[in-house]
Amino acid sequence: MESLSRKQARRIALAAQGFLDPRHTTPTMRTFARTLERTGVLQVDSVNVLQRAHYMPLFSRMGAYDPALLTRAAEKRPRRLVEYWAHVQALMPVELWPVMQHRMASYRAQKGKWWQEVDDDLAERLLAEVAARGPSTARTLDDGAPRSKQHWGWNWSEAKKALDYLYMAGELAVAGRNSQFEVIYDVPERVIPAAVLALPTPTKAEADLELVRRAAASHGVATLRCLTDYYRMKTEEAKPAVDVLVEEGVLQPVSIEGWNRPAYLHRDARRARKIDARASRWR
């Protein structure tokens, strides 16, 4: 079994995430697409001290870029990204929508556990209303309904809770966000490209394999725990997929200095001798 030093593993991981890619003088949608291929997902976060958190990974890899690139990719045709619970709340490549169908089905099956306060009739009415009126926020749908003051943070209306369930279950999709960072919901048929919606749903094993395959490419080198967490999978889902990728020669078992767990090296991982990438000033 090959052994890697910690420095080698670090450089492999940085290269896999795009820090070895040459900077374009002016980042374009082509630059954006290359960066997204490296990261796989962009975690969405409302933190806004300097800039929304999901804009920062692009900056660190692309340099100073026009944030409108991300808006175009996530909200305009041809849509390249869509929000879903792919890591946590995240922007993921739109072609992963069919792959996430099993996750959506599991959330529908767990409604009584996680969304037991959501009224079925309310959810049905909201789904019909969004279908009829088009892109809508929870605020436009809840008619000023009072919000619970039980918690210090997110005090959601009943409509917002139902919309969140419908989104997690795949009955609604995120069309975008407004200037207040509120989610804009719509039916998937108006958000996801028709060609993607027409794709067959892979089997559960095929979906797990695709997610682990993407995670492995984005990591470069990783433990099973790393590969499991990238798309927030369960160990029992990821391990069979890792075994398949090892058998196919996509992943190679390796040991890493100071790590007490087995690791897996992607066959296409770049082994840079030096990585000088650094973030420059945001414009």
XYZ file of N, CA and C in Angstrom:
849
model
N 0.841 -1.195 0.000
C 0.000 0.000 0.000
C 0.879 1.249 0.000
N 0.545 2.190 -0.873
C 1.310 3.430 -0.944
C 1.078 4.268 0.310
N 2.129 4.961 0.729
C 2.036 5.849 1.885
C 2.312 7.281 1.442
N 1.480 8.217 1.937
C 1.631 9.628 1.613
C 1.963 10.413 2.871
N 2.788 11.426 2.730
C 3.032 12.320 3.861
C 1.833 13.253 4.009
N 1.733 13.909 5.148
C 0.635 14.858 5.351
C 0.721 16.017 4.366
N 1.941 16.453 4.062
C 2.097 17.547 3.100
C 1.639 17.116 1.708
N 1.964 15.893 1.333
C 1.514 15.400 0.031
C -0.017 15.343 -0.017
N -0.619 14.817 1.041
C -2.075 14.715 1.093
C -2.720 16.093 1.032
N -2.115 17.056 1.722
C -2.659 18.423 1.729
C -2.624 19.012 0.323
N -1.515 18.830 -0.376
C -1.401 19.383 -1.733
C -2.371 18.695 -2.690
N -2.553 17.406 -2.526
C -3.505 16.678 -3.378
C -4.921 17.219 -3.163
N -5.285 17.433 -1.901
C -6.624 17.939 -1.586
C -6.818 19.352 -2.140
N -5.808 20.212 -2.007
C -5.908 21.579 -2.516
C -6.027 21.593 -4.040
N -5.269 20.725 -4.696
C -5.349 20.649 -6.153
C -6.717 20.165 -6.597
N -7.269 19.174 -5.891
C -8.588 18.644 -6.241
C -9.666 19.704 -6.114
N -9.484 20.628 -5.182
C -10.455 21.690 -4.956
C -10.251 22.895 -5.880
N -9.281 22.835 -6.758
C -9.126 23.880 -7.759
C -8.060 24.909 -7.480
N -7.279 24.740 -6.426
C -6.278 25.749 -6.095
C -5.030 25.669 -6.972
N -4.975 24.665 -7.833
C -3.862 24.555 -8.773
C -4.247 25.086 -10.157
N -5.517 25.375 -10.367
C -5.979 25.842 -11.674
C -5.438 27.237 -11.957
N -5.024 27.505 -13.178
C -4.525 28.849 -13.516
C -5.650 29.877 -13.440
N -5.343 31.060 -12.929
C -6.329 32.139 -12.838
C -6.593 32.726 -14.231
N -7.851 32.994 -14.502
C -8.206 33.721 -15.713
C -8.167 35.216 -15.396
N -7.712 36.020 -16.345
C -7.620 37.459 -16.117
C -8.977 38.015 -15.680
N -10.006 37.627 -16.412
C -11.380 37.981 -16.047
C -12.180 36.689 -15.967
N -12.556 36.252 -14.760
C -13.312 35.007 -14.642
C -14.613 35.061 -15.441
N -14.884 34.007 -16.176
C -16.082 33.909 -17.002
C -16.934 32.743 -16.518
N -18.046 32.496 -17.203
C -18.874 31.360 -16.844
C -18.110 30.053 -17.055
N -17.178 30.054 -17.995
C -16.334 28.868 -18.181
C -15.470 28.638 -16.944
N -14.908 29.717 -16.397
C -14.129 29.613 -15.166
C -15.006 29.103 -14.031
N -16.209 29.647 -13.958
C -17.152 29.244 -12.918
C -17.459 27.752 -13.018
N -17.745 27.285 -14.239
C -18.086 25.874 -14.444
C -16.932 24.970 -14.020
N -15.697 25.381 -14.333
C -14.527 24.591 -13.939
C -14.413 24.533 -12.417
N -14.656 25.658 -11.763
C -14.572 25.710 -10.305
C -15.651 24.860 -9.668
N -16.856 24.930 -10.193
C -17.950 24.118 -9.660
C -17.663 22.631 -9.823
N -17.048 22.267 -10.943
C -16.689 20.865 -11.158
C -15.719 20.391 -10.079
N -14.858 21.278 -9.611
C -13.904 20.915 -8.554
C -14.608 20.779 -7.194
N -15.410 21.787 -6.832
C -16.006 21.791 -5.491
C -17.213 20.878 -5.377
N -17.974 20.729 -6.450
C -19.148 19.856 -6.417
C -20.370 20.495 -5.798
N -20.223 21.172 -4.679
C -21.328 21.864 -4.016
C -20.809 23.181 -3.444
N -21.734 24.108 -3.218
C -21.423 25.368 -2.549
C -22.410 25.524 -1.402
N -21.921 25.428 -0.182
C -22.808 25.517 0.971
C -23.391 26.922 1.073
N -24.717 27.002 1.162
C -25.414 28.281 1.264
C -25.496 28.691 2.722
N -25.151 29.931 2.995
C -25.169 30.413 4.373
C -25.596 31.867 4.383
N -26.408 32.233 5.375
C -26.905 33.599 5.467
C -25.900 34.553 6.089
N -24.779 34.028 6.605
C -23.756 34.901 7.199
C -23.321 35.946 6.165
N -23.291 37.199 6.555
C -23.077 38.261 5.599
C -22.158 39.348 6.162
N -21.077 38.951 6.823
C -20.152 39.926 7.391
C -19.416 40.667 6.273
N -18.863 39.927 5.333
C -18.198 40.508 4.169
C -19.032 40.258 2.925
N -19.411 39.009 2.742
C -20.222 38.574 1.614
C -20.869 37.267 2.020
N -22.010 36.925 1.440
C -22.639 35.646 1.749
C -21.610 34.526 1.600
N -21.669 33.576 2.525
C -20.603 32.582 2.628
C -20.404 31.762 1.360
N -21.479 31.523 0.586
C -21.329 30.670 -0.595
C -20.609 31.377 -1.747
N -20.418 32.688 -1.631
C -19.644 33.388 -2.646
C -18.138 33.252 -2.413
N -17.750 32.941 -1.187
C -16.334 32.982 -0.835
C -15.491 31.857 -1.447
N -15.982 30.594 -1.486
C -15.149 29.554 -2.116
C -14.823 29.873 -3.571
N -15.760 30.491 -4.275
C -15.494 30.859 -5.667
C -14.392 31.912 -5.734
N -14.445 32.886 -4.842
C -13.432 33.943 -4.818
C -12.048 33.377 -4.526
N -11.970 32.458 -3.570
C -10.661 31.922 -3.196
C -10.040 31.096 -4.324
N -10.868 30.599 -5.233
C -10.354 29.776 -6.327
C -10.248 30.537 -7.653
N -11.145 31.512 -7.870
C -11.195 32.230 -9.138
C -10.569 33.616 -9.063
N -10.405 34.153 -7.865
C -9.987 35.534 -7.727
C -11.190 36.454 -7.821
N -10.936 37.733 -8.002
C -12.023 38.714 -8.057
C -12.916 38.419 -9.260
N -14.177 38.128 -9.000
C -15.109 37.774 -10.070
C -16.414 38.539 -9.874
N -17.210 38.570 -10.894
C -18.507 39.225 -10.837
C -19.496 38.288 -10.140
N -20.017 38.646 -8.958
C -20.959 37.763 -8.259
C -22.200 37.428 -9.081
N -22.464 38.222 -10.106
C -23.612 37.926 -10.967
C -23.447 36.586 -11.686
N -22.211 36.094 -11.788
C -22.006 34.762 -12.379
C -22.759 33.702 -11.591
N -22.693 33.803 -10.266
C -23.388 32.828 -9.428
C -24.900 32.978 -9.559
N -25.375 34.209 -9.610
C -26.808 34.438 -9.789
C -27.289 33.865 -11.112
N -26.523 34.100 -12.166
C -26.881 33.543 -13.479
C -26.952 32.029 -13.430
N -25.951 31.408 -12.825
C -25.885 29.949 -12.790
C -27.012 29.341 -11.974
N -27.452 30.052 -10.927
C -28.447 29.501 -10.004
C -29.876 29.904 -10.319
N -30.062 30.956 -11.132
C -31.415 31.467 -11.311
C -31.823 31.709 -12.758
N -30.873 31.722 -13.680
C -31.187 32.033 -15.068
C -31.002 30.805 -15.958
N -31.632 30.835 -17.104
C -31.440 29.760 -18.083
C -30.170 30.003 -18.883
N -29.416 28.950 -19.209
C -29.602 27.565 -18.765
C -29.139 27.386 -17.320
N -30.025 26.923 -16.466
C -29.718 26.783 -15.040
C -28.654 25.709 -14.844
N -27.617 26.083 -14.135
C -26.529 25.154 -13.849
C -26.562 24.639 -12.412
N -27.204 25.386 -11.524
C -27.232 25.060 -10.106
C -28.656 25.104 -9.582
N -28.891 24.357 -8.528
C -30.162 24.444 -7.813
C -29.881 24.176 -6.336
N -30.630 24.841 -5.475
C -30.461 24.628 -4.042
C -31.137 23.339 -3.603
N -30.431 22.592 -2.779
C -31.043 21.441 -2.112
C -30.165 21.059 -0.932
N -30.661 20.131 -0.109
C -29.929 19.659 1.060
C -28.916 18.618 0.593
N -27.908 19.094 -0.156
C -26.929 18.197 -0.758
C -25.733 17.964 0.148
N -25.413 18.944 0.956
C -24.429 18.772 2.040
C -25.198 19.178 3.285
N -25.302 20.463 3.539
C -26.451 21.005 4.258
C -27.159 21.803 3.160
N -27.762 22.949 3.498
C -28.347 23.765 2.434
C -27.229 24.152 1.482
N -27.367 23.783 0.221
C -26.257 23.969 -0.706
C -26.747 24.162 -2.121
N -25.924 24.813 -2.905
C -26.119 24.873 -4.348
C -25.390 23.686 -4.949
N -26.115 22.879 -5.694
C -25.534 21.692 -6.302
C -25.754 21.747 -7.811
N -24.943 21.028 -8.591
C -25.190 20.952 -10.029
C -26.599 20.439 -10.293
N -27.295 21.070 -11.223
C -28.703 20.758 -11.433
C -28.911 19.305 -11.867
N -27.889 18.707 -12.486
C -28.044 17.322 -12.944
C -28.117 16.320 -11.794
N -27.870 16.792 -10.557
C -27.997 15.904 -9.406
C -29.447 15.779 -8.923
N -30.367 16.532 -9.504
C -31.768 16.454 -9.077
C -32.306 15.015 -9.120
N -32.126 14.255 -10.215
C -32.597 12.865 -10.207
C -31.880 12.002 -9.172
N -30.604 12.276 -8.941
C -29.819 11.496 -7.980
C -30.357 11.693 -6.567
N -30.916 12.875 -6.287
C -31.426 13.187 -4.955
C -32.860 12.694 -4.730
N -33.449 12.049 -5.715
C -34.837 11.605 -5.568
C -35.026 10.634 -4.400
N -34.031 9.790 -4.142
C -34.150 8.854 -3.018
C -34.095 9.606 -1.691
N -33.272 10.650 -1.624
C -33.220 11.467 -0.414
C -34.558 12.179 -0.202
N -35.118 12.685 -1.269
C -36.417 13.356 -1.181
C -37.494 12.384 -0.710
N -37.459 11.170 -1.236
C -38.441 10.164 -0.827
C -38.292 9.811 0.650
N -37.056 9.793 1.135
C -36.838 9.482 2.554
C -37.392 10.580 3.441
N -37.297 11.846 2.994
C -37.869 12.937 3.777
C -39.399 12.869 3.775
N -39.974 12.471 2.642
C -41.435 12.305 2.620
C -41.852 11.227 3.611
N -41.065 10.161 3.680
C -41.397 9.061 4.581
C -41.207 9.441 6.044
N -40.362 10.446 6.310
C -40.080 10.852 7.686
C -40.872 12.083 8.121
N -41.900 12.428 7.373
C -42.660 13.634 7.692
C -43.134 13.643 9.144
N -43.624 12.503 9.619
C -44.128 12.439 10.989
C -43.050 12.627 12.035
N -41.786 12.443 11.643
C -40.688 12.577 12.592
C -40.152 14.002 12.630
N -39.927 14.595 11.447
C -39.278 15.899 11.375
C -40.251 17.048 11.150
N -41.381 16.778 10.535
C -42.327 17.854 10.228
C -43.720 17.513 10.764
N -43.765 16.937 11.955
C -45.049 16.490 12.486
C -46.018 17.635 12.735
N -45.499 18.875 12.874
C -46.382 20.011 13.079
C -47.007 20.515 11.782
N -46.520 20.038 10.649
C -47.022 20.516 9.366
C -48.357 19.860 9.049
N -49.337 20.682 8.797
C -50.675 20.191 8.460
C -50.713 19.770 6.989
N -51.196 18.555 6.719
C -51.228 18.042 5.351
C -52.084 18.903 4.439
N -53.222 19.355 4.945
C -54.101 20.187 4.128
C -53.422 21.508 3.774
N -52.713 22.102 4.745
C -52.000 23.346 4.489
C -50.928 23.138 3.429
N -50.192 22.038 3.534
C -49.139 21.756 2.557
C -49.730 21.612 1.157
N -50.851 20.933 1.046
C -51.495 20.754 -0.256
C -51.974 22.090 -0.817
N -52.541 22.930 0.051
C -53.026 24.234 -0.404
C -51.872 25.112 -0.875
N -50.768 25.086 -0.134
C -49.612 25.885 -0.512
C -49.007 25.409 -1.832
N -48.930 24.107 -2.013
C -48.389 23.554 -3.252
C -49.251 23.995 -4.435
N -50.581 23.931 -4.262
C -51.492 24.353 -5.333
C -51.371 25.851 -5.604
N -51.188 26.633 -4.541
C -51.090 28.079 -4.712
C -49.813 28.471 -5.433
N -48.694 27.832 -5.084
C -47.438 28.123 -5.779
C -47.545 27.711 -7.242
N -48.166 26.564 -7.495
C -48.339 26.109 -8.873
C -49.156 27.112 -9.676
N -50.139 27.733 -9.029
C -51.024 28.665 -9.725
C -50.406 30.048 -9.885
N -49.757 30.543 -8.848
C -49.285 31.933 -8.888
C -47.851 32.078 -9.360
N -47.032 31.025 -9.292
C -45.646 31.117 -9.713
C -44.714 31.361 -8.547
N -43.464 31.774 -8.830
C -42.449 31.936 -7.780
C -42.961 32.765 -6.610
N -42.808 32.215 -5.392
C -43.373 32.854 -4.208
C -42.467 32.637 -3.000
N -42.453 33.619 -2.110
C -41.767 33.470 -0.824
C -42.782 33.063 0.229
N -42.290 32.588 1.367
C -43.185 32.230 2.463
C -43.970 33.456 2.920
N -43.327 34.619 2.890
C -43.989 35.840 3.358
C -45.187 36.204 2.499
N -45.089 35.937 1.192
C -46.219 36.263 0.317
C -47.347 35.244 0.432
N -47.058 34.106 1.056
C -48.053 33.038 1.141
C -48.691 32.888 2.518
N -48.076 33.495 3.533
C -48.599 33.231 4.881
C -49.562 34.301 5.384
N -49.849 35.323 4.538
C -50.843 36.347 4.883
C -50.573 36.980 6.240
N -49.289 37.150 6.546
C -48.953 37.777 7.813
C -49.223 36.911 9.018
N -49.275 35.594 8.818
C -49.576 34.678 9.933
C -48.573 34.867 11.058
N -49.027 34.824 12.294
C -48.111 35.037 13.422
C -47.049 33.949 13.487
N -45.872 34.351 13.925
C -44.767 33.425 14.076
C -44.552 33.118 15.546
N -44.149 31.903 15.807
C -43.843 31.504 17.181
C -42.676 32.316 17.709
N -42.696 32.668 18.967
C -41.587 33.365 19.623
C -40.849 32.423 20.573
N -40.988 31.133 20.307
C -40.438 30.118 21.197
C -38.917 30.107 21.181
N -38.315 30.423 20.040
C -36.860 30.345 19.891
C -36.300 31.722 19.591
N -35.026 31.911 19.872
C -34.389 33.211 19.638
C -34.080 33.432 18.164
N -33.954 32.349 17.404
C -33.495 32.470 16.021
C -34.606 32.429 15.003
N -34.731 31.273 14.310
C -35.713 31.157 13.242
C -37.090 30.920 13.846
N -37.951 31.907 13.757
C -39.327 31.754 14.220
C -40.225 31.685 12.991
N -40.392 30.488 12.479
C -41.068 30.284 11.205
C -42.579 30.277 11.370
N -43.257 30.807 10.359
C -44.709 30.703 10.309
C -45.078 29.271 9.931
N -46.356 28.940 10.091
C -46.811 27.597 9.709
C -46.620 27.383 8.209
N -46.806 28.445 7.436
C -46.612 28.327 5.992
C -45.159 28.010 5.669
N -44.235 28.688 6.340
C -42.817 28.452 6.087
C -42.436 27.013 6.428
N -42.962 26.496 7.525
C -42.667 25.106 7.897
C -43.160 24.145 6.815
N -44.363 24.395 6.313
C -44.920 23.515 5.284
C -44.132 23.630 3.985
N -43.735 24.833 3.631
C -42.947 25.030 2.421
C -41.584 24.345 2.533
N -41.005 24.383 3.719
C -39.720 23.710 3.941
C -39.875 22.205 3.747
N -40.949 21.652 4.263
C -41.201 20.222 4.061
C -41.358 19.909 2.572
N -42.151 20.712 1.871
C -42.389 20.465 0.446
C -41.097 20.563 -0.360
N -40.231 21.470 0.050
C -38.920 21.611 -0.614
C -38.042 20.400 -0.350
N -37.964 19.973 0.911
C -37.121 18.821 1.242
C -37.626 17.555 0.564
N -38.943 17.465 0.392
C -39.545 16.285 -0.241
C -39.501 16.353 -1.758
N -39.009 17.462 -2.312
C -38.904 17.583 -3.758
C -40.178 17.993 -4.449
N -41.213 18.341 -3.682
C -42.473 18.790 -4.275
C -42.346 20.230 -4.772
N -41.479 20.997 -4.139
C -41.147 22.345 -4.565
C -39.635 22.441 -4.746
N -39.214 23.416 -5.521
C -37.786 23.672 -5.713
C -37.511 25.144 -5.413
N -36.247 25.463 -5.218
C -35.859 26.846 -4.956
C -35.544 27.523 -6.284
N -36.355 28.519 -6.619
C -36.158 29.251 -7.872
C -35.092 30.317 -7.739
N -34.811 30.738 -6.501
C -33.817 31.768 -6.248
C -34.043 32.370 -4.879
N -33.435 33.514 -4.640
C -33.611 34.239 -3.384
C -33.758 35.723 -3.713
N -34.532 36.422 -2.879
C -34.713 37.850 -3.120
C -33.640 38.661 -2.395
N -33.764 39.977 -2.440
C -32.737 40.837 -1.867
C -32.639 40.710 -0.354
N -33.698 40.186 0.290
C -33.664 39.933 1.734
C -33.185 38.516 2.053
N -32.728 37.810 1.032
C -32.218 36.448 1.144
C -33.332 35.440 1.474
N -34.577 35.826 1.224
C -35.688 34.902 1.426
C -35.744 33.920 0.265
N -36.055 32.664 0.568
C -36.179 31.640 -0.464
C -37.405 31.928 -1.333
N -37.226 31.799 -2.633
C -38.335 31.905 -3.580
C -38.636 30.493 -4.073
N -39.824 30.014 -3.766
C -40.218 28.645 -4.117
C -40.982 28.624 -5.433
N -40.851 27.507 -6.140
C -41.669 27.265 -7.327
C -41.745 25.760 -7.542
N -42.619 25.347 -8.438
C -42.717 23.922 -8.730
C -41.490 23.501 -9.539
N -41.018 22.271 -9.384
C -39.802 21.839 -10.084
C -39.878 22.013 -11.592
N -41.071 21.874 -12.180
C -41.205 21.977 -13.632
C -40.806 23.349 -14.163
N -40.853 24.369 -13.307
C -40.465 25.706 -13.744
C -39.059 26.084 -13.279
N -38.410 25.187 -12.563
C -37.068 25.459 -12.048
C -36.026 24.545 -12.698
N -36.299 23.262 -12.702
C -35.351 22.278 -13.227
C -35.526 22.154 -14.733
N -34.443 22.178 -15.510
C -34.575 22.017 -16.967
C -35.330 20.739 -17.330
N -36.145 20.833 -18.371
C -36.970 19.694 -18.778
C -36.122 18.462 -19.078
N -34.949 18.677 -19.678
C -34.087 17.534 -20.012
C -33.618 16.806 -18.760
N -33.410 17.548 -17.668
C -32.999 16.920 -16.404
C -34.174 16.201 -15.762
N -35.355 16.823 -15.779
C -36.543 16.181 -15.214
C -36.897 14.894 -15.955
N -36.553 14.830 -17.236
C -36.873 13.651 -18.039
C -35.923 12.486 -17.790
N -34.823 12.741 -17.110
C -33.869 11.667 -16.843
C -34.483 10.636 -15.897
N -34.168 9.364 -16.086
C -34.693 8.341 -15.171
C -34.058 8.467 -13.796
N -34.807 8.099 -12.790
C -34.256 8.087 -11.437
C -33.343 6.876 -11.290
N -32.086 7.078 -10.919
C -31.188 5.931 -10.750
C -31.632 5.079 -9.566
N -31.162 3.860 -9.514
C -31.417 3.041 -8.341
C -30.703 3.663 -7.147
N -31.063 3.248 -5.954
C -30.415 3.781 -4.760
C -28.908 3.518 -4.810
N -28.517 2.314 -5.215
C -27.090 1.985 -5.285
C -26.384 2.848 -6.317
N -27.037 3.094 -7.453
C -26.444 3.941 -8.491
C -26.305 5.381 -8.000
N -27.313 5.862 -7.289
C -27.266 7.228 -6.760
C -26.140 7.364 -5.732
N -26.022 6.402 -4.830
C -24.952 6.436 -3.830
C -23.584 6.413 -4.498
N -23.452 5.592 -5.540
C -22.177 5.490 -6.251
C -21.823 6.822 -6.911
N -22.812 7.488 -7.495
C -22.551 8.769 -8.159
C -22.109 9.831 -7.154
N -22.745 9.873 -6.005
C -22.379 10.863 -4.994
C -20.972 10.614 -4.449
N -20.645 9.363 -4.196
C -19.305 9.047 -3.692
C -18.260 9.290 -4.774
N -18.605 9.005 -6.018
C -17.681 9.261 -7.128
C -17.343 10.754 -7.197
N -18.352 11.587 -7.060
C -18.129 13.038 -7.095
C -17.343 13.502 -5.869
N -17.690 12.973 -4.718
C -16.983 13.349 -3.495
C -15.506 12.976 -3.583
N -15.225 11.807 -4.132
C -13.836 11.349 -4.241
C -13.028 12.259 -5.161
N -13.638 12.687 -6.269
C -12.940 13.583 -7.188
C -12.689 14.941 -6.538
N -13.648 15.418 -5.752
C -13.510 16.726 -5.109
C -12.507 16.699 -3.962
N -12.344 15.541 -3.325
C -11.379 15.417 -2.231
C -9.958 15.154 -2.723
N -9.834 14.347 -3.768
C -8.492 13.941 -4.202
C -7.988 12.773 -3.386
N -7.938 12.945 -2.087
C -7.602 11.862 -1.170
C -8.460 12.057 0.071
N -9.001 10.959 0.603
C -9.974 11.104 1.685
C -10.173 9.792 2.422
N -10.658 9.900 3.659
C -11.076 8.723 4.408
C -12.531 8.413 4.067
N -13.005 7.273 4.522
C -14.411 6.922 4.331
C -15.313 7.972 4.974
N -14.929 8.454 6.150
C -15.742 9.475 6.822
C -15.829 10.740 5.971
N -14.714 11.129 5.348
C -14.722 12.315 4.476
C -15.662 12.117 3.297
N -15.575 10.958 2.673
C -16.397 10.671 1.499
C -17.876 10.586 1.868
N -18.144 10.104 3.060
C -19.530 10.004 3.533
C -20.123 11.381 3.790
N -19.332 12.274 4.349
C -19.861 13.568 4.780
C -20.025 14.557 3.644
N -19.319 14.387 2.547
C -19.337 15.406 1.491
C -20.748 15.683 0.997
N -21.530 14.630 0.825
C -22.937 14.774 0.450
C -23.861 14.285 1.563
N -23.357 14.319 2.791
C -24.123 13.957 3.982
C -24.850 12.618 3.822
N -24.075 11.617 3.505
C -24.582 10.262 3.375
C -24.391 9.512 4.685
N -24.885 8.297 4.728
C -24.662 7.414 5.861
C -23.531 6.459 5.496
N -22.818 5.985 6.504
C -21.688 5.091 6.248
C -22.131 3.850 5.485
N -23.298 3.325 5.860
C -23.772 2.105 5.186
C -24.159 2.364 3.732
N -24.340 3.626 3.358
C -24.597 3.963 1.958
C -23.295 4.157 1.200
N -22.329 4.799 1.850
C -21.094 5.153 1.162
C -20.118 3.994 1.033
N -20.050 3.133 2.036
C -19.026 2.069 2.039
C -19.154 1.136 0.838
N -20.349 0.645 0.478
C -20.430 -0.215 -0.711
C -19.982 0.514 -1.980
N -20.277 1.810 -2.070
C -19.867 2.584 -3.240
C -18.341 2.719 -3.283
N -17.723 2.940 -2.134
C -16.255 3.017 -2.071
C -15.658 1.690 -2.520
N -16.226 0.592 -2.070
C -15.724 -0.726 -2.464
C -15.793 -0.922 -3.980
N -16.886 -0.452 -4.593
C -17.033 -0.553 -6.050
C -15.960 0.269 -6.747
N -15.725 1.486 -6.255
C -14.736 2.355 -6.880
C -13.316 1.812 -6.708
N -13.052 1.147 -5.607
C -11.752 0.491 -5.421
C -11.610 -0.650 -6.422
N -12.664 -1.432 -6.575
C -12.631 -2.558 -7.513
C -12.451 -2.064 -8.948
N -13.057 -0.916 -9.274
C -12.944 -0.356 -10.624
C -11.599 0.331 -10.855
N -10.840 0.525 -9.794
C -9.556 1.201 -9.928
C -9.652 2.716 -9.874
N -10.830 3.243 -9.586
C -10.999 4.698 -9.467
C -10.361 5.189 -8.170
N -10.467 4.394 -7.118
C -9.869 4.721 -5.833
C -8.797 3.701 -5.480
N -7.733 4.195 -4.903
C -6.628 3.338 -4.463
C -6.445 3.506 -2.955
N -6.517 2.415 -2.192
C -6.266 2.529 -0.748
C -4.836 2.997 -0.487
N -4.697 3.970 0.403
C -3.379 4.480 0.766
C -3.362 4.741 2.271
N -2.168 4.871 2.811
C -2.020 5.302 4.199
C -1.416 6.700 4.192
N -1.777 7.487 5.201
C -1.287 8.862 5.287
C -0.639 9.075 6.646
N 0.515 9.652 6.627
C 1.275 9.923 7.841
C 0.405 10.605 8.911
N 0.356 9.978 10.069
C -0.367 10.567 11.189
C -1.861 10.301 11.204
N -2.401 9.684 10.160
C -3.833 9.366 10.118
C -4.026 7.947 10.646
N -5.011 7.776 11.498
C -5.254 6.441 12.053
C -6.376 5.712 11.335
N -6.802 6.236 10.193
C -7.838 5.581 9.392
C -7.319 5.349 7.983
N -7.801 4.304 7.322
C -7.422 4.092 5.913
C -7.904 5.270 5.064
N -7.202 5.527 3.983
C -7.577 6.609 3.077
C -7.629 6.072 1.658
N -8.223 6.874 0.787
C -8.410 6.466 -0.603
C -7.958 7.605 -1.510
N -7.095 7.281 -2.468
C -6.558 8.254 -3.408
C -7.265 8.097 -4.748
N -7.782 9.216 -5.291
C -8.427 9.155 -6.603
C -7.372 8.986 -7.688
N -7.668 8.146 -8.667
C -6.664 7.841 -9.698
C -6.294 9.061 -10.526
N -7.187 10.052 -10.613
C -6.895 11.244 -11.403
C -6.381 12.409 -10.549
N -6.131 12.150 -9.288
C -5.677 13.224 -8.401
C -4.331 13.767 -8.865
N -4.236 15.089 -8.874
C -2.984 15.727 -9.266
C -2.048 15.825 -8.064
N -0.789 15.495 -8.289
C 0.200 15.496 -7.207
C 1.175 16.657 -7.420
N 0.768 17.789 -6.963
C 1.596 18.988 -7.135
C 2.753 18.984 -6.147
N 3.881 19.471 -6.589
C 5.020 19.609 -5.677
C 4.912 20.877 -4.846
N 4.135 21.838 -5.386
C 3.995 23.106 -4.680
C 2.698 23.763 -5.113
N 2.006 24.383 -4.171
C 0.794 25.145 -4.482
C 0.936 26.520 -3.857
N 0.941 27.532 -4.699
C 1.159 28.899 -4.230
C -0.123 29.726 -4.199
N -1.256 29.085 -4.410
C -2.521 29.836 -4.507
C -2.798 30.614 -3.239
N -3.372 31.807 -3.406
C -3.796 32.605 -2.266
C -4.916 33.527 -2.740
N -5.763 33.921 -1.819
C -6.851 34.820 -2.172
C -6.320 36.234 -2.283
N -6.763 36.946 -3.325
C -6.400 38.353 -3.468
C -7.566 39.227 -3.029
N -7.397 40.511 -3.045
C -8.388 41.431 -2.480
C -9.698 41.372 -3.249
N -10.816 41.325 -2.495
C -12.152 41.347 -3.128
C -12.417 42.745 -3.659
N -12.930 42.828 -4.891
C -13.222 44.130 -5.473
C -14.550 44.662 -4.954
